[in-house]
C-alpha atoms as a PDB file:
ATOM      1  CA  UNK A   1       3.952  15.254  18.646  1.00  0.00           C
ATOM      2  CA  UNK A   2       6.288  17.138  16.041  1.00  0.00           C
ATOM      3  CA  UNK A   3       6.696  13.801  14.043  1.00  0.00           C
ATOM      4  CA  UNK A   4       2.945  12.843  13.886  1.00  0.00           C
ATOM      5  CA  UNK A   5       2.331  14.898  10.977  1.00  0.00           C
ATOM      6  CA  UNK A   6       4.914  13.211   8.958  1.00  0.00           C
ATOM      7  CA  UNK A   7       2.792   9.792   9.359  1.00  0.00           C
ATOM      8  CA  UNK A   8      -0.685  11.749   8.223  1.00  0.00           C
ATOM      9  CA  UNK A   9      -1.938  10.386   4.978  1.00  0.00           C
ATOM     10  CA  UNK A  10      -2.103  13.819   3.009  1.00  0.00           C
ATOM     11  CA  UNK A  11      -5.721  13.441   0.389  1.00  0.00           C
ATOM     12  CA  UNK A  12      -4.799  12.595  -2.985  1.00  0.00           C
ATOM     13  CA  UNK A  13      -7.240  14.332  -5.896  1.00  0.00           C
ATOM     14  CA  UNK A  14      -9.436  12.223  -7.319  1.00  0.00           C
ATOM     15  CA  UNK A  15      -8.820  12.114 -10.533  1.00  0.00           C
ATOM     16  CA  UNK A  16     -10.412  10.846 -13.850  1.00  0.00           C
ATOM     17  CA  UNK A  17      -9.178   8.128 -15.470  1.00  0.00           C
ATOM     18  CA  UNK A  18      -7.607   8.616 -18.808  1.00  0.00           C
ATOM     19  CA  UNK A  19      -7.083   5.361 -19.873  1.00  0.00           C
ATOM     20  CA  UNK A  20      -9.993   3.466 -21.421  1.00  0.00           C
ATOM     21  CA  UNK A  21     -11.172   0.322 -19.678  1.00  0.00           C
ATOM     22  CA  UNK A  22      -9.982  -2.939 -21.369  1.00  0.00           C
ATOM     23  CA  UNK A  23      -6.669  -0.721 -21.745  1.00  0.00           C
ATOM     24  CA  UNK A  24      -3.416  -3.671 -21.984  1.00  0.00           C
ATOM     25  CA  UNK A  25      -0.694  -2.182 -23.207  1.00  0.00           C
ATOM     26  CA  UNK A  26       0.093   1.319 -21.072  1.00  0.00           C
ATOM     27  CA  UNK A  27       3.307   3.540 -22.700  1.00  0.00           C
ATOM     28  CA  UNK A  28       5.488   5.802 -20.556  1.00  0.00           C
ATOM     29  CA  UNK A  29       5.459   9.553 -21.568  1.00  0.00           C
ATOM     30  CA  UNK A  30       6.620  11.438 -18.615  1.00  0.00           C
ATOM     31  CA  UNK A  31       7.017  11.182 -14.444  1.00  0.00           C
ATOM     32  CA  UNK A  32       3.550  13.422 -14.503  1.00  0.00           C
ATOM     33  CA  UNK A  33       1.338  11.628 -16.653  1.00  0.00           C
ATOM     34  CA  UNK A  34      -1.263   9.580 -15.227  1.00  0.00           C
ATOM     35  CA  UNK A  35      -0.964   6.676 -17.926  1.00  0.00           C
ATOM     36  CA  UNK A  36       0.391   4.024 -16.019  1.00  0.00           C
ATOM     37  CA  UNK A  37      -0.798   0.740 -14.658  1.00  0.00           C
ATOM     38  CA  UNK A  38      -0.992   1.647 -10.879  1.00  0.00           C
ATOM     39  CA  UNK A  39      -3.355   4.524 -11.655  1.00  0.00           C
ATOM     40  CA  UNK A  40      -4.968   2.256 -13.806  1.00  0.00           C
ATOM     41  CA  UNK A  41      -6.130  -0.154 -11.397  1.00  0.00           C
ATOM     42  CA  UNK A  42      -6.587   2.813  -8.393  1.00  0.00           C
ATOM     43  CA  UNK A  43      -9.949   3.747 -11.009  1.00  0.00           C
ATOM     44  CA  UNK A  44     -11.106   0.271 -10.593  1.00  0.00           C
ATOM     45  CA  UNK A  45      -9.297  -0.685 -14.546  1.00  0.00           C
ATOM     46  CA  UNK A  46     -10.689   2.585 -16.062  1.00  0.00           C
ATOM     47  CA  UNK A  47     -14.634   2.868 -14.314  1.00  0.00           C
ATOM     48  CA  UNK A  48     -14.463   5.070 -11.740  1.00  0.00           C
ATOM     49  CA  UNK A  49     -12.461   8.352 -10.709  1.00  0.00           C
ATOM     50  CA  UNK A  50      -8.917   7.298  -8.632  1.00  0.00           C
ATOM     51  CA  UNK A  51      -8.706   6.501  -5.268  1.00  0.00           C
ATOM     52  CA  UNK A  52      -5.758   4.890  -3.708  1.00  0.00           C
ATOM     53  CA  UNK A  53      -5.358   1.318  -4.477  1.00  0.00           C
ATOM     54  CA  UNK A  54      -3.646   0.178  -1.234  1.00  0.00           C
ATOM     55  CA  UNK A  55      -6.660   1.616   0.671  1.00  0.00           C
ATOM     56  CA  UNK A  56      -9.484   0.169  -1.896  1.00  0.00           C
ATOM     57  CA  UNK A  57      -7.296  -3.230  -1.850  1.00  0.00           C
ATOM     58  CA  UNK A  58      -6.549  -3.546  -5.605  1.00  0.00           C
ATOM     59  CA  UNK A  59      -2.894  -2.853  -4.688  1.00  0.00           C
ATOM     60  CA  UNK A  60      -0.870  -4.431  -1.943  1.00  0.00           C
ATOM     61  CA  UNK A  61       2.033  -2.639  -0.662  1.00  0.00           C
ATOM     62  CA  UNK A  62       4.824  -4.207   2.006  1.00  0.00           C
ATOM     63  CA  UNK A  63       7.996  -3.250   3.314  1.00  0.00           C
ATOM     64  CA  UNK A  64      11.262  -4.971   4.725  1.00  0.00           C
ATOM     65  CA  UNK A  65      10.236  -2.502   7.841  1.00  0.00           C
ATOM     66  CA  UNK A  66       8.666   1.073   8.132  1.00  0.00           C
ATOM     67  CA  UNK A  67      10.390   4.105   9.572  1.00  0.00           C
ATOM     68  CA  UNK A  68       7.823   6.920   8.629  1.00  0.00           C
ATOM     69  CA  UNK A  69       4.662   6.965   6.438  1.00  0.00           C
ATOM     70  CA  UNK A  70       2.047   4.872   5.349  1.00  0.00           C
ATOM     71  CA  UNK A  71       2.200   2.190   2.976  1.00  0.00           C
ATOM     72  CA  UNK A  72      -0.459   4.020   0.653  1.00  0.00           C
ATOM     73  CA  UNK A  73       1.813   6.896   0.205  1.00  0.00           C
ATOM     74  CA  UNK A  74       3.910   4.419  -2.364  1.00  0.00           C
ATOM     75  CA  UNK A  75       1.226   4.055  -4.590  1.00  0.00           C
ATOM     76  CA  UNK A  76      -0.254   8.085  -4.676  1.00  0.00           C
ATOM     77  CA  UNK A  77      -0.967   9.247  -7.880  1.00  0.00           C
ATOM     78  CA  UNK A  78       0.866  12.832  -7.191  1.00  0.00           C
ATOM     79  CA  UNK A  79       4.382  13.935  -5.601  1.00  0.00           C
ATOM     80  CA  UNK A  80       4.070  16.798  -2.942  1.00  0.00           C
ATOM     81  CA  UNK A  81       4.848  16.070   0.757  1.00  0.00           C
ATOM     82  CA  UNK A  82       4.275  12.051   1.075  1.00  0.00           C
ATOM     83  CA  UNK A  83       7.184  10.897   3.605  1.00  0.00           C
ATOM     84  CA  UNK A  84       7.692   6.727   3.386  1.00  0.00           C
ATOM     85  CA  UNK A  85      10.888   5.609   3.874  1.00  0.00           C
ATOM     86  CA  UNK A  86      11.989   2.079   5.873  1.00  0.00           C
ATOM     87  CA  UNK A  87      14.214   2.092   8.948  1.00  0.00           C
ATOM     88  CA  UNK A  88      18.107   1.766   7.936  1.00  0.00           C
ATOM     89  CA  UNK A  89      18.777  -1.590   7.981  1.00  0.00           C
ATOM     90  CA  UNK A  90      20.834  -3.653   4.993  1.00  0.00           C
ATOM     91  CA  UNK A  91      18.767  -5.082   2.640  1.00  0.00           C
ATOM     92  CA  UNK A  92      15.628  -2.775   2.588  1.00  0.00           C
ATOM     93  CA  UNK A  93      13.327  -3.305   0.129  1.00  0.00           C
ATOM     94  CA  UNK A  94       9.682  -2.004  -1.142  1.00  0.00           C
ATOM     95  CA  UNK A  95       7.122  -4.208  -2.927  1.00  0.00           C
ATOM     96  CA  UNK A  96       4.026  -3.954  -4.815  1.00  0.00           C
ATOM     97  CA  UNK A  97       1.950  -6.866  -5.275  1.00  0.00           C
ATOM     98  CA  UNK A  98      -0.828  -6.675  -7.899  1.00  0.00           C
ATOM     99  CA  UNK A  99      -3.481  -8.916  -6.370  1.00  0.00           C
ATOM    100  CA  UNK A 100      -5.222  -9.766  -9.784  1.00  0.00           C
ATOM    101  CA  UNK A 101      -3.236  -8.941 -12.379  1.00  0.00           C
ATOM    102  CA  UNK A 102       0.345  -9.477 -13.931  1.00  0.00           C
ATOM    103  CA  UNK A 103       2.598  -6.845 -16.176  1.00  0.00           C
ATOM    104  CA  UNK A 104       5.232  -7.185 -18.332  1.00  0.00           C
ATOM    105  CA  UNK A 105       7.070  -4.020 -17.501  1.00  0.00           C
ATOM    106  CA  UNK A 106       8.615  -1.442 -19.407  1.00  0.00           C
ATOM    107  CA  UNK A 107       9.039   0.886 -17.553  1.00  0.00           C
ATOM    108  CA  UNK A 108       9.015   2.052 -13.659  1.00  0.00           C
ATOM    109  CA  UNK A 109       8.978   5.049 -11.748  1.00  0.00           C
ATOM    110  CA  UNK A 110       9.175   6.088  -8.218  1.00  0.00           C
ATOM    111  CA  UNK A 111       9.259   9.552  -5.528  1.00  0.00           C
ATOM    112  CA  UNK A 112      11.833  10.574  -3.000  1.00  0.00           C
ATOM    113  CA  UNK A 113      11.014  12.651  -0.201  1.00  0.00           C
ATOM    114  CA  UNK A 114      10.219  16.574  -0.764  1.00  0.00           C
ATOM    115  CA  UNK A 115      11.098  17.572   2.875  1.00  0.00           C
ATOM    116  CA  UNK A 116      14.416  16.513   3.088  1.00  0.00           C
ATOM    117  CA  UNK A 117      16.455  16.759  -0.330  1.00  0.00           C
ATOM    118  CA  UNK A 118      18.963  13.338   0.750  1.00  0.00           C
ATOM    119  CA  UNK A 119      19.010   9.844   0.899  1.00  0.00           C
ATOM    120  CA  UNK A 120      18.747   9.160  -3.004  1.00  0.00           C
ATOM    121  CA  UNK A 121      19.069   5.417  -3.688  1.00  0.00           C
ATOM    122  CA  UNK A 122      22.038   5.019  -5.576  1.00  0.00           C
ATOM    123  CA  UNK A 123      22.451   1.150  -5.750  1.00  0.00           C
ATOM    124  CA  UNK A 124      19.768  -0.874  -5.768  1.00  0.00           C
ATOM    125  CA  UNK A 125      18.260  -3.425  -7.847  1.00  0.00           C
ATOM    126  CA  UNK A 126      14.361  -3.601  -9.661  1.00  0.00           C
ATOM    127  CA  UNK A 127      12.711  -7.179  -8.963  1.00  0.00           C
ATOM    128  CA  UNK A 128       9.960  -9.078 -10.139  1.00  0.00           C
ATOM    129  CA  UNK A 129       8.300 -12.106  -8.837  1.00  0.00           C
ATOM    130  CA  UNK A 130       5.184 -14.630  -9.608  1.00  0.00           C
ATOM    131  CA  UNK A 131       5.034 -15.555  -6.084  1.00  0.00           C
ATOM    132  CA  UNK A 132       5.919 -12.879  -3.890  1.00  0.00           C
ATOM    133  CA  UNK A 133       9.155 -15.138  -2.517  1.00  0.00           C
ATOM    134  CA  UNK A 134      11.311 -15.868  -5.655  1.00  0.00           C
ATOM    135  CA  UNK A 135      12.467 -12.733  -6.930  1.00  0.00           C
ATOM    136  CA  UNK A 136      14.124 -11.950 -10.278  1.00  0.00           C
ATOM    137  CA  UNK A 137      16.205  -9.273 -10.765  1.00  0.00           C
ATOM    138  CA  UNK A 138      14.932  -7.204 -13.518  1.00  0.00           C
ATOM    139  CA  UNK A 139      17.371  -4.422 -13.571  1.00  0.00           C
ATOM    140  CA  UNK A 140      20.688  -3.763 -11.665  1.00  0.00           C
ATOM    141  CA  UNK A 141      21.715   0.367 -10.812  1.00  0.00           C
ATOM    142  CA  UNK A 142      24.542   0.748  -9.113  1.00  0.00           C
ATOM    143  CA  UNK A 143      25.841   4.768  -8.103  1.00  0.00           C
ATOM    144  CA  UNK A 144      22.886   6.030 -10.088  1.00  0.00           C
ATOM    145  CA  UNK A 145      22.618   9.169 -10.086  1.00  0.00           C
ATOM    146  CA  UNK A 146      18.792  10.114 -11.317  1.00  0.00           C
ATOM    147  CA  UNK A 147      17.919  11.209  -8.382  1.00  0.00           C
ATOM    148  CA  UNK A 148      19.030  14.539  -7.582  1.00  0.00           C
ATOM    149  CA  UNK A 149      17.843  18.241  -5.390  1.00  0.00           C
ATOM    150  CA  UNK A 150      16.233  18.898  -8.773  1.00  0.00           C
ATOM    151  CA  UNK A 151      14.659  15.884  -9.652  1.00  0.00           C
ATOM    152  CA  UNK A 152      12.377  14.243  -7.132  1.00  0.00           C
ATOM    153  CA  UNK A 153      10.799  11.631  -9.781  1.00  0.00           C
ATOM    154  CA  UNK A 154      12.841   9.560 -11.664  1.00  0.00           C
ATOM    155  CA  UNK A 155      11.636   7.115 -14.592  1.00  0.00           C
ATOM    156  CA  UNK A 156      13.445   3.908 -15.464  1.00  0.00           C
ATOM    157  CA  UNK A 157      13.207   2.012 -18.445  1.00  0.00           C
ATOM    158  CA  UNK A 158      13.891  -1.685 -18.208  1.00  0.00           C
ATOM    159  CA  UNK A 159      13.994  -4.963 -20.677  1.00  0.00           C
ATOM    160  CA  UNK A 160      11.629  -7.744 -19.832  1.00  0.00           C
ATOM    161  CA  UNK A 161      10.059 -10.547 -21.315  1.00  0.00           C
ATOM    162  CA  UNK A 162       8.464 -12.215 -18.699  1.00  0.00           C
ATOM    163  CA  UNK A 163       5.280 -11.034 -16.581  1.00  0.00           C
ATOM    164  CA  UNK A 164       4.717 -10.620 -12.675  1.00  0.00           C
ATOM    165  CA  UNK A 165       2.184  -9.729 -10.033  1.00  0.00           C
ATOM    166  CA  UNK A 166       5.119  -8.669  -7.267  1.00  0.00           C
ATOM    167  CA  UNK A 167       7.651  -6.203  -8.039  1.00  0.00           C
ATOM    168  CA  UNK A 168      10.379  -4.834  -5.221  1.00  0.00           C
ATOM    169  CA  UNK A 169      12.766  -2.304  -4.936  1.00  0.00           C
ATOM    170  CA  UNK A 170      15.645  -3.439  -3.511  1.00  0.00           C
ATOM    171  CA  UNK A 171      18.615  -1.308  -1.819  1.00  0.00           C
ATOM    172  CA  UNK A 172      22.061  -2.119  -1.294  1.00  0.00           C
ATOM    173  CA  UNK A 173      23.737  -1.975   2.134  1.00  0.00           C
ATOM    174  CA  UNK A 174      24.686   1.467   2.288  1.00  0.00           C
ATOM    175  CA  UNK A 175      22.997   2.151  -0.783  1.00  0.00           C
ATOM    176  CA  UNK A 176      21.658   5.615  -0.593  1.00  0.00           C
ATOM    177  CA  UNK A 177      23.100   9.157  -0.682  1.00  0.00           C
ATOM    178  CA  UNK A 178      24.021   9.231   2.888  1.00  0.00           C
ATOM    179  CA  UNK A 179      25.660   5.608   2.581  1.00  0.00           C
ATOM    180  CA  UNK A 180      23.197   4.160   4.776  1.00  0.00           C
ATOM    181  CA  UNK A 181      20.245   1.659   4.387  1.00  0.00           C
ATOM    182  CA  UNK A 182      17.152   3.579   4.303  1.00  0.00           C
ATOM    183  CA  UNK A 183      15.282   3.222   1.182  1.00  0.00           C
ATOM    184  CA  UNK A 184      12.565   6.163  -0.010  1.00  0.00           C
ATOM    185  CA  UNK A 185       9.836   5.109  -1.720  1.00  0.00           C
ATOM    186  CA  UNK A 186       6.479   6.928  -3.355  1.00  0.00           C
ATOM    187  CA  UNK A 187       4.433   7.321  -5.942  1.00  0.00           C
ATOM    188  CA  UNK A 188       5.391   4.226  -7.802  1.00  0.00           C
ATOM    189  CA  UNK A 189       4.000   3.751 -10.794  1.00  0.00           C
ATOM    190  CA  UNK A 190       4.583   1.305 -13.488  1.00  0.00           C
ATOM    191  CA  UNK A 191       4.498   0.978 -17.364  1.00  0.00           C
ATOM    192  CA  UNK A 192       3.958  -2.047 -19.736  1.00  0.00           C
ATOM    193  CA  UNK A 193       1.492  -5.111 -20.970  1.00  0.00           C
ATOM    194  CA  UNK A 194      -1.397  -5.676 -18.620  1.00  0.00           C
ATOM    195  CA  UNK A 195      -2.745  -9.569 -18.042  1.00  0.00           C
ATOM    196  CA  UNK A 196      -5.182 -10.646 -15.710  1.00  0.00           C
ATOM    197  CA  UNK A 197      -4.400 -13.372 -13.722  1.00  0.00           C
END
């Protein structure tokens, strides 16, 4: 069908690692660098060239529900065509669990959608949890406006002192562009001190 293509995981490059193994503490220089934590762990903690972590099982990815896509897409090291979003429903939310390993985060930064220039989470909240059921909120945005035609890839700074293994975006009812509840989510990536579990 017309939609199945939408649903097709397209192949990410795999890429070298430019972090050094034993890396802890990973800095934020721009939405393109390959510096952070997710990419990180997708090269086995620096050993091996990338390869997506939800697939390899280093990374686990859930939803509140899932219109379109594939779960891996939110963890892809590159922006081009990846299409995830969740059905429009209040309180949708995206999560990344890091089986083995806790960060004290930074920074974050997520993808829209390429195909359709809409839908831009406006309000939504940044989350982190030790258990993957107690969430803290981490930061609050509410009518952001980072995400625009122009800018696909937004980064986020945030203030944090304590470390966790699951981290969620959260929207609002009504939260995006089109004032409805479907969140769009890939290429997530996040910044900030390392510890293994």
């Amino acid at each position: 069908t017309g939609n199945m293509k939408f649903n097709q995981q397209e192949p990410q490059e795999e890429l070298p690692c430019a972090v050094p193994k034993g890396t802890s503490v990973f800095t934020f220089t721009n939405v393109d660098d390959k510096n952070g934590i997710i990419f990180y762990l997708s090269c086995n903690e620096g050993t091996t060239t990338w390869s997506n972590g939800f697939m390899s099982g280093s990374i686990n990815v859930s939803s509140s529900t899932i219109q379109r896509g594939q779960r891996s897409m939110v963890v892809d090291h590159t922006f081009n065509d990846q299409v995830f979003f969740t059905k429009n429903e209040p309180g949708s939310w995206v999560q990344i669990s890091l089986p083995r390993h806790q960060v004290v985060p930074t920074c974050y930064v997520f993808s829209q959608r390429a195909a359709v220039k809409d839908f831009f989470p406006r309000t939504w909240t940044f989350e982190g949890s030790t258990d993957g059921q107690k969430f803290t909120v981490i930061s609050s945005h509410n009518g952001d406006q980072s995400f625009t035609e122009a800018a696909q890839t937004a980064a986020f700074p945030v203030r944090c002192q304590e470390a966790y293994s699951h981290f969620r975006i959260k929207l609002a009812a009504s939260g995006n562009s089109r004032k409805t509840s479907a969140l769009v989510v890939s290429c997530f990536e996040i910044f900030g001190t390392l510890k293994a579990k």
